[in-house]
Structures are given as structure tokens and as C-alpha cells.
Amino acid sequence: MLKKSYPELKNLWHPGEMAYFEYHCYMGHDSADAELWYRTHQPVLVVKMTDSGAGRTYNDRAEAGVPRMYRIQFLDGLVGGAFEDELYTDMKYWRRPFNPPSDEDIAQARCRYRR
């Protein structure tokens, strides 16, 4: 069941705004988005909206299963995509199960998968 209010999320992010990213997809070193997972729990710059989703509100889009998508840029320059529920208004909303792997695990995986 969806909540009435989501203080951790914004209904609309504008280009140039700073958000707090938390990766919510497959968390594996073999993921096509592993570099995003490695950077979870970092601030990002919102570059632009790439998909407006289906619905006026977050709840509308969540119920339809068609969220907004944004192009984001990390402080190290990496550019990637994020669903709207991965962009938070404050880092206090980050959740522990979504922590990134250790630097050692990342380095080993990059060697193994040649990223």
C-alpha cells in the first residue's frame, strides 16, 4: 500500500538540482549498472528528466509502474540514469540494505569484469 506523503522524494526534479542517490536495482558486480551501485549513497547533480513517467503524482506513477527517469551526474563525472525513487531530498533517508560494496570488492570486480 502506498503512503499519502513521501518527504524523502520530490514530485519533480529540475536540471541543476542536487539530489541524494540510492541505487535500488540488481546489486551484483555482473550488473550492467554496477558502476551506479558502486556509487550509491552519494550526492548527484540532476542533469535532465529523460522520461516523464505515467501520472501526475509519484503514487500515480508507482501504481502504473511507470516512474520518471532522470539523467544524473556524480561528483566524479560519471553520468547515468536514475528512477525517481532513487533520488532523495536528504541523505538521512538512505537505507542500510542498499550500501555499496567495499572498495576492495569493487576493485576485484573491475578486474574480473574488466570495467
Coordinates of C-alpha atoms in Angstrom, one line a residue:
M1 CA 0.0 0.0 0.0
L2 CA 1.3 3.4 -1.0
K3 CA 1.7 6.2 1.6
K4 CA 0.0 9.6 1.2
S5 CA 3.2 11.5 1.6
Y6 CA 6.8 10.9 0.7
P7 CA 9.0 13.6 2.3
E8 CA 12.1 11.8 1.0
L9 CA 11.0 12.2 -2.6
K10 CA 10.3 15.1 -4.9
N11 CA 7.5 15.0 -7.4
L12 CA 9.7 16.8 -9.9
W13 CA 13.5 17.4 -10.1
H14 CA 14.8 20.3 -12.1
P15 CA 18.1 20.4 -14.0
G16 CA 20.9 21.7 -11.8
E17 CA 19.4 20.5 -8.5
M18 CA 21.4 18.3 -6.1
A19 CA 19.8 15.0 -5.1
Y20 CA 21.0 12.1 -2.9
F21 CA 21.2 8.9 -4.9
E22 CA 20.5 5.4 -3.6
Y23 CA 20.7 2.5 -6.1
H24 CA 17.6 0.2 -6.0
C25 CA 18.2 -2.3 -8.8
Y26 CA 20.2 -5.5 -9.1
M27 CA 23.2 -5.3 -6.7
G28 CA 25.7 -7.6 -8.4
H29 CA 29.1 -7.0 -9.8
D30 CA 27.9 -8.5 -13.1
S31 CA 25.1 -5.9 -13.4
A32 CA 25.1 -3.6 -16.4
D33 CA 24.6 -0.9 -13.8
A34 CA 27.3 -2.0 -11.4
E35 CA 29.0 1.4 -11.6
L36 CA 25.8 3.1 -10.3
W37 CA 25.6 0.6 -7.5
Y38 CA 29.3 1.3 -6.6
R39 CA 28.3 5.0 -6.2
T40 CA 25.1 4.5 -4.2
H41 CA 24.8 6.9 -1.2
Q42 CA 26.4 9.8 -3.0
P43 CA 25.1 13.3 -3.9
V44 CA 24.3 13.7 -7.6
L45 CA 23.5 16.6 -10.0
V46 CA 20.2 16.2 -11.8
V47 CA 21.0 16.8 -15.5
K48 CA 17.6 16.4 -17.0
M49 CA 14.4 14.3 -17.0
T50 CA 14.6 11.6 -19.6
D51 CA 11.1 10.1 -19.1
S52 CA 8.1 11.8 -17.6
G53 CA 6.5 8.6 -16.4
A54 CA 2.8 7.9 -16.4
G55 CA 0.8 10.1 -13.9
R56 CA 0.7 13.4 -12.2
T57 CA 1.9 12.3 -8.8
Y58 CA 4.5 9.8 -7.5
N59 CA 1.7 7.5 -6.3
D60 CA 0.0 7.6 -9.8
R61 CA 3.3 6.7 -11.4
A62 CA 4.1 4.0 -8.8
E63 CA 0.7 2.4 -9.3
A64 CA 1.1 2.4 -13.1
G65 CA 4.6 1.0 -12.8
V66 CA 6.0 3.8 -15.0
P67 CA 8.2 6.1 -12.9
R68 CA 10.0 9.2 -14.0
M69 CA 13.6 8.7 -15.1
Y70 CA 16.4 11.2 -14.8
R71 CA 19.9 11.7 -16.2
I72 CA 22.3 12.3 -13.2
Q73 CA 25.9 13.1 -12.8
F74 CA 28.1 12.0 -9.9
L75 CA 30.8 14.2 -8.4
D76 CA 33.5 12.1 -10.2
G77 CA 31.9 12.9 -13.6
L78 CA 30.1 9.6 -14.3
V79 CA 26.7 10.1 -15.9
G80 CA 23.9 7.6 -15.6
G81 CA 20.2 7.1 -15.2
A82 CA 18.1 7.0 -12.1
F83 CA 14.5 6.3 -11.3
E84 CA 12.7 8.9 -9.3
D85 CA 12.5 6.7 -6.2
E86 CA 16.3 6.5 -6.2
L87 CA 16.7 10.3 -5.8
Y88 CA 16.2 11.6 -2.2
T89 CA 15.8 15.0 -0.8
D90 CA 18.2 14.2 2.1
M91 CA 20.8 11.6 2.9
K92 CA 19.0 10.8 6.1
Y93 CA 16.6 8.7 4.1
W94 CA 19.2 6.3 2.8
R95 CA 18.7 2.7 3.9
R96 CA 21.4 0.2 5.0
P97 CA 20.5 -2.7 2.7
F98 CA 21.5 -0.6 -0.2
N99 CA 25.0 0.2 1.0
P100 CA 27.7 -0.1 -1.7
P101 CA 30.3 -2.9 -1.6
S102 CA 33.7 -2.3 -0.1
D103 CA 36.4 -0.6 -2.2
E104 CA 38.3 -3.9 -2.3
D105 CA 35.3 -5.8 -3.7
I106 CA 34.8 -3.1 -6.3
A107 CA 38.5 -3.2 -7.4
Q108 CA 38.4 -7.0 -7.7
A109 CA 35.2 -6.9 -9.7
R110 CA 36.5 -4.3 -12.0
C111 CA 39.5 -6.6 -12.7
R112 CA 37.3 -9.6 -13.2
Y113 CA 34.7 -7.9 -15.4
R114 CA 37.2 -5.5 -17.0
R115 CA 35.3 -2.3 -16.4

